[in-house]
């Protein structure tokens, strides 16, 4: 995908355009039909058959393509401020645009940590000046991610944070986490759980199981995740707060969330593309790009999270886009950093590995990337209803793509999917009525 | 069977016939140790670099002697007091050493997969001399050579490997090697030192020493590291020794009279092995060390010397 030079902020007036003849898949409104979409001044005006376009509107012929509300990734590490050698707002949002995403939530584990308004303001200013997709900051739950005192959660919400997370670290202090959930109640923003018992996972570099035993790599048991998911469900039940489970990866967690939802607990969850398409067997080559946290799990877990995604136990797909410099992702496996980039591979992987074989209906996939994450985080997009932002992702289900990290817009290249050939990819990304990325040019 | 591999990384990847080739080659080279002039020209003009990132006495010395008896130039590199201590990455150090055209790099590293990493990145031959808790193939080979010499064959023998299986590369390499050669393996130790799903490697698991050592041909005792206590895996050395230490009394009460006692060293005397057992008639611990030189000669010869040279 080619990303066009376009800054979301700085007085960019919304564009006026009409997208003709595409298969519109808009789960929020129960639409799956060939229609036109009209965007006027950056806002969805109307979706329907054979719309009249205003004079001077840009016309996009989407015949044979799939037109969706802009995809939203609620779990991205943009790394700015402080870790610009890995990623910046400029490069990360371009990676998002190229990958078909029109909005991202930016995690708080920057340097300094996004635990106060000054950092939130900085991220949003960067997004206005240099970003090409919408950026919604996530504030820290605790000051400095240290797990000892609450961050200024009210002011973070006022500044524009849409959720709270110490992502990368669990909040091990249950009393403090309970208080965070209670304190979050007035803001309507979820507390996001990085569910990992730090004692059980200590030293672990991959999933604990037969593969870790064979490879001699210290394992992290599924129990490290399940215990914290259980705890956080119980705390959500205690406080009536909304807890969102980040990167859910185990069959046990799927079961816990399913049971809790059935009881009416306000718990939601996300899963990453890599936990859907890879298992712990990918670690057998000791490739540091197969190292992430939570780790790639067993086949049994992969099947369970896929089932959970299909039946709605898991609400959305989020990439956990975690850029790292080459020097942090080569060499010894146990010493490599955790995480992989995901923005530019997520949509092709989901289309090729889940939708194409018929495992996941296209409409479900689109829902899990649009209306569902928008609902969870109270974001403006996710729907083509009149008045919604003019953010559109257009897919080409027949486009063949070889995943080549050297062509990524991200600053980092840490992916285990290099060289994979996939069918189905984003074709055009539109933000605020402006075309910001295309496969065509 | 002709040897075709560039590297020796794991026992897991070897065919049974390849293991026998390695053991046979080592066996045929044992005789060099008995000569007055312990030198053959097999690897003359070849360079072997011992790249050791972990402390080692026996393995490093063994590779060094093996290389020298075969007339290779042997260079020892240890991480302390080198560029590694100045912060150079493992991969950079290895690539710099490769730029000096060694024929074989023997690598010992605390990270599992370190040898595979070098094999992927370097063109010269790589020998895994122990990578984390993963594998230590030359140790398994010297154990196999020792067993065959004492028992005459492999097929049908039974072995108990006792102790810290979870953190042992020696256990993993031996499990693969012994299973491929038709031996029965039981791993035994406190459950906290037995890794999950180990039975999927085709071994039996026992949580009682007395049960594990009954009727086996070989007992291989592993070293228990003191850091396992600080990690909370065992309550105390005292308790471990009481329940898992092999004493003469337990041996006489439960094991066969012709059992072999093995240990990869270094032995914690009085912890996993009582001194009477370590030094007693059942023990082949020093034979293992002797075979170690032969096995490393065999490995270096097959990797670097078989093209036209004769031992």
XYZ file of C-alpha atoms in Angstrom:
752
model
C 0.000 0.000 0.000
C 1.150 3.489 -0.770
C 0.438 6.013 1.929
C -0.259 9.536 0.756
C 1.081 12.543 2.529
C -1.808 13.815 4.532
C -2.091 15.165 8.013
C -5.335 14.519 9.820
C -5.229 17.744 11.754
C -3.936 21.156 10.747
C -7.154 22.380 9.244
C -7.567 19.475 6.838
C -11.160 19.937 5.805
C -13.094 16.794 5.425
C -13.215 15.505 1.879
C -16.310 14.848 -0.209
C -16.398 11.617 -2.125
C -18.607 8.843 -3.313
C -17.613 5.187 -3.322
C -19.530 3.422 -6.033
C -20.666 -0.116 -6.533
C -18.765 -1.877 -3.780
C -20.065 -4.676 -1.601
C -20.796 -2.669 1.534
C -20.286 -4.703 4.698
C -21.446 -2.628 7.652
C -22.319 -4.960 10.530
C -23.367 -2.077 12.791
C -26.321 -1.497 10.508
C -26.851 -5.052 9.328
C -25.805 -4.215 5.772
C -24.133 -6.607 3.335
C -25.120 -5.460 -0.160
C -23.788 -3.719 -3.255
C -24.266 -0.031 -2.541
C -22.701 3.404 -2.792
C -21.347 5.369 0.134
C -21.418 9.145 0.127
C -19.113 11.140 2.361
C -19.589 14.895 2.570
C -17.214 17.157 4.464
C -15.539 14.176 6.098
C -18.740 12.692 7.471
C -20.866 9.785 6.221
C -23.885 11.368 4.551
C -25.585 8.274 3.285
C -25.108 4.672 2.208
C -27.494 3.144 -0.302
C -28.042 2.110 -3.910
C -27.250 4.533 -6.729
C -26.653 7.702 -4.761
C -26.403 11.071 -6.446
C -22.996 12.649 -5.940
C -22.503 16.361 -5.330
C -20.680 18.412 -7.916
C -16.921 18.027 -7.692
C -16.981 14.955 -5.450
C -14.201 12.444 -5.856
C -15.588 9.219 -7.288
C -14.079 5.865 -6.384
C -15.105 2.809 -8.339
C -15.159 -0.040 -5.841
C -16.704 -2.630 -8.123
C -15.686 -6.074 -6.909
C -14.285 -4.692 -3.681
C -15.600 -4.802 -0.111
C -16.383 -1.445 1.511
C -16.354 -1.368 5.317
C -16.343 1.201 8.084
C -12.725 2.096 8.869
C -10.960 -0.607 10.873
C -10.041 0.180 14.470
C -7.091 -1.313 16.316
C -7.477 -0.791 20.051
C -4.023 -2.087 20.975
C -1.029 -0.403 19.359
C 2.351 0.676 20.682
C 3.281 3.860 18.839
C 6.373 4.187 21.090
C 6.353 7.986 21.046
C 7.432 9.793 23.167
C 10.754 8.319 24.153
C 11.203 5.210 22.073
C 11.289 6.824 18.639
C 14.000 4.409 17.490
C 11.294 1.728 17.408
C 8.327 3.710 16.065
C 6.828 7.193 15.964
C 3.336 8.556 15.635
C 4.202 9.400 12.025
C 5.485 5.924 11.080
C 3.030 3.987 13.218
C -0.029 5.737 11.806
C 1.317 5.242 8.272
C 1.699 1.549 9.026
C -1.895 1.596 10.258
C -3.105 3.293 7.075
C -1.209 0.821 4.906
C -2.707 -2.040 6.885
C -6.266 -0.803 6.453
C -6.746 0.815 9.866
C -8.256 4.267 10.242
C -7.960 4.526 14.026
C -5.591 3.178 16.645
C -5.453 3.249 20.417
C -1.949 4.082 21.613
C -0.661 2.232 24.672
C 0.750 4.105 27.626
C 4.147 2.443 28.064
C 6.104 5.253 26.472
C 9.001 7.180 28.031
C 7.807 9.113 29.918
C 4.739 6.997 30.611
C 1.386 8.384 29.521
C 0.226 8.755 33.110
C -0.486 12.492 33.021
C -2.119 15.041 30.822
C 1.119 16.513 29.466
C 2.018 13.248 27.775
C -1.513 12.729 26.439
C -1.459 16.244 25.019
C 1.891 15.562 23.386
C 0.680 12.356 21.745
C -2.464 14.046 20.459
C -0.478 17.027 19.171
C 1.874 14.674 17.335
C -1.116 12.866 15.896
C -2.613 16.141 14.700
C 0.588 17.288 13.046
C 2.141 14.055 11.802
C -0.482 11.341 12.064
C -2.507 10.028 9.148
C -5.107 8.020 11.087
C -7.032 8.796 14.244
C -5.076 8.250 17.442
C -6.846 7.584 20.739
C -4.450 7.480 23.674
C -4.749 4.939 26.465
C -3.709 6.314 29.855
C -1.742 4.405 32.456
C -3.616 2.829 35.352
C -0.767 3.482 37.760
C 1.885 6.168 37.904
C 4.952 5.163 35.951
C 3.376 1.735 35.387
C 4.808 0.921 38.773
C 1.681 -0.641 40.183
C 1.808 1.431 43.356
C -0.420 4.503 42.986
C -3.244 5.513 40.662
C -2.482 7.840 37.790
C -4.583 10.966 37.438
C -7.334 9.074 35.697
C -9.924 11.837 35.622
C -7.630 14.307 33.939
C -6.413 11.642 31.531
C -10.020 11.052 30.484
C -10.576 14.779 30.085
C -7.437 15.036 27.954
C -8.762 12.376 25.604
C -7.689 8.987 26.901
C -10.266 6.339 26.002
C -9.132 3.612 28.395
C -6.590 2.781 31.073
C -3.842 0.197 30.895
C -0.454 -0.629 32.345
C -0.014 -2.824 29.265
C 3.216 -4.737 29.264
C 2.846 -5.204 32.992
C 0.087 -6.579 35.187
C -1.136 -4.625 38.195
C -0.401 -7.291 40.771
C -1.864 -5.361 43.683
C -5.516 -6.469 43.698
C -6.617 -3.730 46.084
C -5.140 -1.031 43.881
C -6.673 -2.553 40.768
C -10.054 -2.664 42.463
C -9.700 1.043 43.260
C -8.720 1.778 39.654
C -11.881 0.051 38.436
C -14.041 1.953 40.908
C -12.406 5.258 40.072
C -12.960 4.655 36.352
C -16.730 4.387 36.748
C -17.617 8.043 35.966
C -15.523 8.145 32.770
C -17.087 5.318 30.757
C -13.621 4.180 29.751
C -12.581 0.575 30.319
C -9.748 -0.562 32.518
C -7.653 -2.850 30.341
C -6.148 -5.922 31.914
C -2.744 -7.183 30.876
C -3.608 -10.492 32.500
C -0.374 -12.067 33.620
C 0.503 -13.266 37.094
C 4.050 -11.961 37.379
C 5.093 -14.697 39.778
C 3.822 -17.536 37.613
C 5.310 -16.059 34.461
C 8.665 -15.130 35.981
C 11.507 -16.077 33.668
C 9.156 -17.468 31.044
C 9.951 -16.822 27.395
C 7.368 -19.047 25.683
C 4.271 -21.082 26.453
C 4.828 -23.838 28.985
C 4.175 -27.195 27.364
C 5.771 -30.001 25.428
C 7.511 -27.572 23.072
C 9.112 -25.566 25.883
C 10.157 -28.834 27.488
C 11.793 -30.030 24.285
C 13.452 -26.716 23.496
C 14.678 -26.123 27.034
C 13.147 -22.640 27.092
C 11.573 -21.524 30.390
C 7.797 -21.619 30.031
C 4.940 -19.351 31.088
C 1.938 -21.471 32.028
C -1.552 -20.693 30.783
C -2.436 -20.431 34.469
C -0.490 -17.149 34.654
C -3.110 -15.609 32.368
C -6.168 -17.511 33.598
C -5.645 -16.567 37.232
C -5.529 -12.865 36.443
C -8.489 -13.034 34.073
C -10.431 -14.714 36.870
C -9.309 -12.082 39.366
C -10.210 -9.218 37.089
C -13.621 -10.679 36.300
C -14.260 -10.954 40.032
C -13.155 -7.349 40.540
C -15.342 -6.184 37.658
C -18.229 -7.988 39.302
C -17.398 -6.365 42.630
C -17.127 -2.853 41.235
C -19.527 -2.968 38.249
C -16.713 -1.442 36.206
C -15.911 -2.359 32.610
C -12.780 -4.487 32.392
C -11.330 -5.280 28.997
C -8.971 -8.253 28.707
C -6.068 -7.431 26.394
C -4.564 -10.075 24.094
C -6.520 -13.012 25.492
C -4.680 -16.185 24.520
C -5.786 -19.271 26.450
C -8.714 -21.653 26.338
C -9.152 -21.152 30.078
C -9.544 -17.400 29.651
C -12.107 -17.895 26.890
C -14.126 -20.092 29.236
C -13.866 -17.580 32.092
C -14.956 -14.654 29.935
C -17.799 -16.658 28.392
C -19.114 -17.613 31.837
C -18.748 -14.064 33.157
C -20.589 -12.557 30.191
C -23.392 -15.042 30.705
C -23.661 -13.765 34.285
C -23.815 -10.191 33.043
C -20.383 -9.058 34.187
C -19.102 -6.102 32.174
C -16.057 -7.863 30.751
C -14.863 -7.667 27.153
C -11.834 -9.086 25.403
C -9.567 -8.856 22.398
C -7.380 -11.394 20.600
C -4.382 -10.784 18.354
C -4.039 -12.123 14.822
C -0.904 -14.032 15.824
C -2.708 -15.908 18.582
C -5.284 -16.889 15.963
C -2.925 -18.127 13.257
C 0.250 -19.314 15.001
C 0.964 -21.853 17.744
C 3.913 -22.481 20.026
C 5.376 -24.681 17.276
C 6.577 -21.460 15.602
C 9.187 -21.207 18.375
C 10.917 -24.428 17.296
C 13.375 -22.510 15.117
C 14.254 -20.212 18.033
C 13.177 -17.276 15.863
C 12.985 -14.249 18.197
C 10.058 -13.043 16.079
C 8.057 -15.933 17.509
C 8.553 -14.461 20.982
C 5.669 -12.426 22.329
C 3.787 -11.843 25.541
C 1.437 -13.567 26.063
C 3.316 -16.316 24.273
C 2.079 -18.247 21.281
C -0.017 -21.003 22.812
C -0.984 -24.580 22.027
C -3.201 -25.660 19.153
C -5.973 -26.270 21.678
C -5.783 -22.640 22.821
C -5.698 -21.337 19.257
C -8.870 -23.247 18.466
C -10.532 -21.940 21.629
C -9.763 -18.270 20.935
C -10.979 -18.656 17.367
C -14.219 -20.162 18.627
C -14.483 -17.328 21.161
C -13.979 -14.728 18.449
C -16.611 -16.324 16.253
C -19.252 -16.599 18.986
C -18.639 -13.104 20.395
C -17.032 -14.138 23.671
C -14.040 -12.242 22.329
C -15.252 -8.847 21.141
C -12.526 -7.667 18.847
C -9.255 -8.302 17.098
C -6.385 -6.035 18.117
C -2.835 -6.328 16.862
C -0.721 -5.509 19.935
C 1.545 -3.888 17.334
C 4.865 -3.922 19.198
C 7.707 -2.521 17.126
C 11.271 -3.291 18.177
C 14.625 -2.489 16.612
C 16.459 -5.269 14.786
C 19.089 -5.489 17.517
C 16.349 -6.323 20.037
C 14.893 -9.105 17.908
C 17.892 -11.081 16.665
C 20.268 -13.264 18.574
C 19.462 -15.395 21.594
C 15.762 -16.222 21.969
C 15.590 -15.866 25.747
C 17.226 -12.444 25.590
C 15.125 -10.989 22.765
C 12.351 -8.457 23.367
C 8.725 -9.607 23.460
C 6.344 -8.654 20.664
C 5.863 -8.229 16.940
C 4.557 -5.584 14.574
C 1.021 -6.286 13.445
C -0.593 -3.315 11.731
C 0.500 -4.219 8.215
C -0.153 -7.955 8.442
C -3.347 -8.254 10.490
C -5.983 -7.773 7.806
C -4.306 -9.966 5.160
C -3.761 -12.739 7.737
C -7.371 -12.652 8.914
C -8.675 -12.657 5.346
C -6.362 -15.388 4.109
C -6.221 -17.717 7.119
C -9.691 -17.323 8.640
C -12.155 -15.812 6.168
C -10.976 -17.483 2.980
C -11.151 -21.056 4.358
C -14.621 -20.270 5.734
C -13.586 -20.485 9.377
C -14.764 -16.950 10.154
C -17.541 -15.196 8.194
C -16.414 -11.956 6.553
C -19.181 -10.048 8.338
C -17.956 -11.293 11.720
C -14.395 -10.302 10.942
C -15.502 -6.825 9.907
C -17.664 -6.460 13.027
C -14.727 -7.417 15.250
C -12.657 -4.651 13.641
C -15.301 -1.924 13.475
C -18.516 -1.699 15.462
C -17.327 -3.932 18.300
C -14.125 -2.066 19.216
C -15.927 1.272 18.720
C -18.603 0.173 21.191
C -16.052 -1.057 23.757
C -14.041 2.156 23.787
C -16.829 4.630 22.937
C -15.070 5.648 19.736
C -16.770 7.697 17.027
C -16.276 5.297 14.075
C -17.170 1.707 13.371
C -20.389 2.364 11.444
C -21.575 3.839 8.157
C -24.671 5.415 9.697
C -25.231 9.032 8.634
C -23.202 11.432 10.755
C -20.427 8.965 11.524
C -16.816 9.835 10.596
C -15.961 9.386 6.938
C -13.487 6.611 7.687
C -13.567 3.691 5.272
C -11.537 0.542 4.716
C -11.913 -1.059 1.296
C -10.767 -4.668 0.898
C -9.742 -6.595 -2.176
C -10.454 -10.223 -1.364
C -8.576 -11.417 -4.457
C -5.446 -9.355 -4.031
C -2.390 -11.580 -3.667
C 0.305 -10.316 -1.411
C 3.699 -11.490 -0.313
C 4.498 -10.147 3.139
C 7.774 -8.281 2.785
C 8.980 -6.491 5.918
C 11.319 -4.282 3.887
C 8.203 -2.650 2.420
C 6.594 -1.923 5.793
C 5.795 1.675 6.654
C 6.500 0.856 10.275
C 9.967 1.717 11.481
C 10.380 -1.858 12.643
C 10.470 -5.190 10.837
C 9.908 -7.688 13.629
C 7.394 -10.102 12.170
C 7.239 -13.889 11.997
C 5.178 -13.625 8.804
C 7.956 -12.521 6.441
C 7.657 -14.333 3.142
C 4.090 -15.546 3.725
C 1.906 -15.351 0.657
C -1.680 -14.364 1.332
C -4.799 -13.696 -0.701
C -6.971 -10.836 0.444
C -5.695 -7.450 1.574
C -6.689 -3.848 2.120
C -7.144 -1.976 -1.146
C -7.822 1.552 0.024
C -7.907 3.378 3.343
C -9.945 6.540 3.741
C -9.875 8.851 6.759
C -12.165 11.845 7.151
C -13.156 11.536 3.518
C -9.563 11.596 2.264
C -7.859 8.677 0.545
C -4.733 8.091 2.619
C -3.513 4.718 1.353
C -4.061 2.711 -1.800
C -2.882 -0.557 -3.234
C -3.267 0.833 -6.746
C -0.499 3.428 -6.907
C 26.741 -44.446 7.377
C 28.521 -41.526 5.739
C 28.405 -38.289 7.693
C 26.868 -35.424 5.717
C 25.882 -32.779 8.246
C 27.646 -29.438 8.531
C 26.899 -29.128 12.242
C 26.239 -31.176 15.345
C 23.444 -29.341 17.141
C 21.071 -31.812 18.762
C 20.506 -35.498 19.340
C 16.865 -34.918 18.469
C 17.619 -34.319 14.801
C 19.945 -37.309 14.328
C 19.007 -40.608 12.714
C 19.876 -43.708 14.763
C 22.467 -44.663 12.130
C 24.111 -41.255 12.471
C 24.385 -41.705 16.220
C 26.016 -45.109 15.695
C 28.435 -43.557 13.181
C 29.429 -40.942 15.758
C 29.868 -43.530 18.497
C 31.812 -45.889 16.211
C 34.110 -43.109 15.042
C 34.791 -42.062 18.627
C 35.382 -45.681 19.575
C 37.997 -46.096 16.853
C 39.835 -42.972 18.002
C 40.029 -44.022 21.665
C 43.275 -45.797 20.997
C 45.086 -42.474 20.457
C 44.883 -41.815 24.201
C 46.978 -44.913 24.854
C 49.826 -43.880 22.560
C 53.072 -42.446 23.773
C 52.862 -39.677 21.148
C 49.236 -38.583 21.266
C 49.032 -36.842 17.925
C 47.624 -37.722 14.536
C 47.591 -35.388 11.541
C 43.868 -35.693 10.744
C 43.010 -32.021 11.298
C 46.365 -30.452 10.482
C 45.784 -26.954 9.160
C 42.261 -26.839 10.557
C 41.185 -24.292 13.128
C 38.798 -25.020 15.969
C 37.473 -22.170 18.109
C 36.011 -22.948 21.512
C 33.452 -20.181 22.025
C 32.412 -20.561 25.642
C 29.896 -18.198 27.205
C 29.485 -20.311 30.322
C 32.040 -21.597 32.760
C 33.218 -25.069 31.848
C 36.170 -27.176 32.855
C 35.586 -30.633 31.560
C 33.856 -29.919 28.262
C 36.167 -27.143 27.154
C 39.324 -29.012 28.140
C 37.980 -32.104 26.462
C 37.357 -30.307 23.153
C 40.755 -28.645 23.401
C 42.605 -31.909 23.955
C 40.558 -33.612 21.226
C 41.428 -30.890 18.729
C 45.101 -30.912 19.650
C 45.466 -34.676 19.435
C 44.063 -34.394 15.910
C 46.619 -31.628 15.137
C 44.043 -28.835 14.769
C 44.866 -25.345 15.941
C 42.577 -24.778 18.909
C 41.707 -21.335 20.151
C 39.809 -20.801 23.370
C 37.502 -17.848 23.704
C 35.660 -17.193 26.903
C 33.113 -14.469 27.378
C 34.727 -12.931 30.439
C 37.652 -10.669 29.641
C 36.631 -10.406 25.986
C 34.619 -8.161 23.702
C 31.489 -9.814 25.121
C 32.320 -8.277 28.484
C 32.417 -4.915 26.687
C 28.855 -5.382 25.510
C 29.341 -6.870 22.057
C 26.404 -9.073 21.130
C 26.799 -12.825 20.845
C 26.013 -12.703 17.144
C 28.515 -9.926 16.460
C 31.230 -11.763 18.361
C 30.512 -14.940 16.442
C 30.558 -13.140 13.094
C 33.875 -11.530 13.979
C 35.332 -14.896 14.826
C 33.998 -16.327 11.605
C 35.763 -13.560 9.712
C 39.010 -15.218 10.842
C 38.064 -18.396 8.938
C 37.763 -21.103 11.567
C 36.685 -24.544 10.369
C 34.711 -25.436 13.473
C 33.192 -23.306 16.215
C 32.364 -25.172 19.412
C 29.791 -23.170 21.325
C 28.603 -23.255 24.920
C 25.960 -20.713 25.887
C 23.326 -20.249 28.570
C 20.610 -19.533 25.986
C 18.716 -22.456 24.485
C 18.986 -22.285 20.710
C 22.370 -20.508 20.701
C 23.998 -23.242 18.607
C 21.131 -23.276 16.094
C 21.441 -19.509 15.834
C 25.127 -19.762 14.920
C 24.485 -22.634 12.523
C 21.985 -20.459 10.699
C 24.209 -17.374 10.616
C 27.704 -18.842 10.121
C 29.125 -20.869 7.260
C 31.619 -22.891 9.312
C 30.687 -26.040 11.216
C 29.046 -25.558 14.610
C 29.239 -28.002 17.492
C 26.786 -27.522 20.306
C 28.694 -27.917 23.569
C 25.599 -27.141 25.632
C 22.878 -24.531 25.052
C 20.834 -23.570 28.081
C 18.499 -26.345 29.160
C 18.181 -27.579 25.583
C 20.828 -30.064 24.446
C 24.384 -31.220 25.002
C 24.870 -33.820 22.282
C 28.527 -34.670 22.865
C 27.701 -35.491 26.492
C 25.000 -37.912 25.334
C 27.403 -39.449 22.830
C 30.092 -40.019 25.442
C 27.461 -41.515 27.743
C 26.373 -43.842 24.949
C 29.956 -44.872 24.168
C 30.510 -45.611 27.857
C 27.318 -47.661 28.085
C 28.084 -49.676 24.961
C 31.575 -50.449 26.136
C 30.308 -51.691 29.511
C 27.142 -53.427 28.356
C 28.085 -54.435 24.826
C 24.951 -53.119 23.147
C 22.130 -50.541 23.345
C 18.903 -52.286 22.355
C 16.730 -53.241 25.299
C 18.773 -51.532 28.013
C 16.926 -49.530 30.635
C 18.116 -46.264 32.125
C 16.951 -44.097 35.008
C 17.882 -40.409 34.775
C 17.509 -38.902 38.231
C 17.432 -35.320 39.437
C 16.804 -31.906 37.913
C 15.361 -33.006 34.580
C 13.676 -29.639 33.993
C 16.911 -27.688 33.706
C 19.083 -30.432 32.237
C 20.376 -30.390 28.680
C 22.163 -33.657 29.447
C 18.819 -35.311 30.193
C 17.233 -34.048 26.980
C 20.105 -35.163 24.745
C 20.259 -38.552 26.416
C 16.505 -39.085 26.216
C 16.568 -38.513 22.450
C 19.698 -40.583 21.887
C 18.689 -43.497 24.091
C 15.144 -43.686 22.729
C 16.430 -43.738 19.160
C 18.746 -46.635 20.007
C 16.009 -48.759 21.545
C 16.623 -48.102 25.220
C 13.951 -47.580 27.860
C 14.226 -44.343 29.821
C 12.694 -43.378 33.153
C 13.119 -39.838 34.432
C 12.839 -39.355 38.154
C 12.929 -36.509 40.611
C 10.682 -34.328 42.716
C 7.746 -33.215 40.528
C 8.964 -29.610 40.603
C 12.083 -30.692 38.719
C 10.229 -32.745 36.093
C 9.211 -30.582 33.110
C 5.610 -30.646 31.882
C 4.599 -33.202 29.244
C 8.031 -34.902 29.335
C 6.240 -38.238 28.885
C 5.475 -37.153 25.329
C 9.155 -37.772 24.588
C 8.529 -41.462 25.216
C 9.881 -41.687 28.762
C 8.384 -42.981 31.970
C 8.153 -40.605 34.914
C 8.763 -41.597 38.506
C 8.528 -39.541 41.680
C 10.328 -42.096 43.836
C 14.012 -42.895 43.643
C 13.587 -46.442 44.950
C 11.049 -47.213 42.246
C 13.029 -45.547 39.447
C 16.300 -47.412 40.069
C 14.760 -50.864 40.424
C 15.951 -53.289 37.714
C 17.568 -50.693 35.480
C 20.892 -51.241 33.723
C 22.083 -47.666 34.140
C 21.437 -44.946 36.712
C 22.385 -41.473 35.574
C 22.439 -39.002 38.441
C 22.216 -35.294 37.621
C 23.680 -32.410 39.524
C 21.204 -30.394 41.551
C 21.986 -26.712 41.386
C 21.827 -24.586 44.470
C 19.791 -21.919 42.687
C 16.894 -24.395 42.449
C 16.313 -23.821 46.141
C 16.226 -20.060 45.890
C 13.697 -20.541 43.093
C 11.528 -22.482 45.516
C 11.656 -25.703 43.523
C 12.968 -27.778 46.415
C 12.782 -26.993 50.119
C 16.405 -27.695 51.062
C 19.557 -29.514 50.038
C 19.156 -31.585 53.171
C 15.750 -32.825 52.140
C 16.776 -33.370 48.529
C 19.762 -35.376 49.604
C 17.701 -37.457 51.995
C 15.080 -38.442 49.415
C 16.976 -38.181 46.115
C 20.603 -38.748 47.059
C 21.936 -42.120 45.942
C 23.661 -43.934 48.776
C 25.212 -47.358 48.944
C 22.340 -48.570 51.124
C 19.684 -47.548 48.623
C 21.723 -48.939 45.774
C 22.113 -52.338 47.448
C 18.496 -52.461 48.497
C 16.875 -51.504 45.209
C 19.263 -51.673 42.238
C 20.719 -54.563 40.298
C 24.219 -55.702 41.223
C 25.546 -54.978 37.724
C 24.080 -51.473 37.467
C 26.242 -48.652 36.092
C 26.312 -45.336 37.946
C 26.887 -42.333 35.699
C 27.076 -38.595 36.323
C 27.897 -35.822 33.839
C 29.790 -33.883 36.505
C 30.601 -31.861 38.376
C 29.377 -34.027 41.267
C 27.926 -32.502 44.415
C 29.369 -35.091 46.731
C 27.015 -35.940 49.540
C 24.052 -34.332 47.770
C 23.001 -36.411 44.762
C 25.714 -39.026 45.209
C 27.332 -40.273 48.361
C 31.141 -40.510 48.091
C 31.069 -44.328 48.387
C 28.833 -44.506 45.337
C 30.709 -41.875 43.336
C 34.006 -43.658 43.921
C 32.660 -47.186 44.199
C 32.727 -50.158 41.855
C 29.442 -49.293 40.135
C 30.670 -45.854 39.133
C 31.880 -45.182 35.588
C 32.109 -41.431 36.081
C 35.782 -41.143 35.163
C 35.314 -43.489 32.192
C 32.779 -40.966 30.943
C 35.391 -38.220 31.077
C 37.901 -40.358 29.183
C 35.326 -41.194 26.517
C 34.567 -37.485 26.286
C 37.877 -36.813 24.555
C 37.298 -39.670 22.111
C 33.793 -38.473 21.301
C 34.958 -34.912 20.673
C 37.766 -36.212 18.457
C 35.146 -38.174 16.554
C 32.871 -35.187 16.158
C 35.628 -32.812 15.049
C 36.961 -35.435 12.660
C 33.587 -36.084 11.048
C 32.794 -32.385 10.694
C 36.172 -31.042 9.606
C 38.473 -33.858 8.694
C 36.683 -36.452 6.658
C 37.367 -34.766 3.334
C 40.473 -36.663 2.261
C 42.147 -36.975 5.660
C 42.672 -40.229 7.515
C 43.181 -40.569 11.227
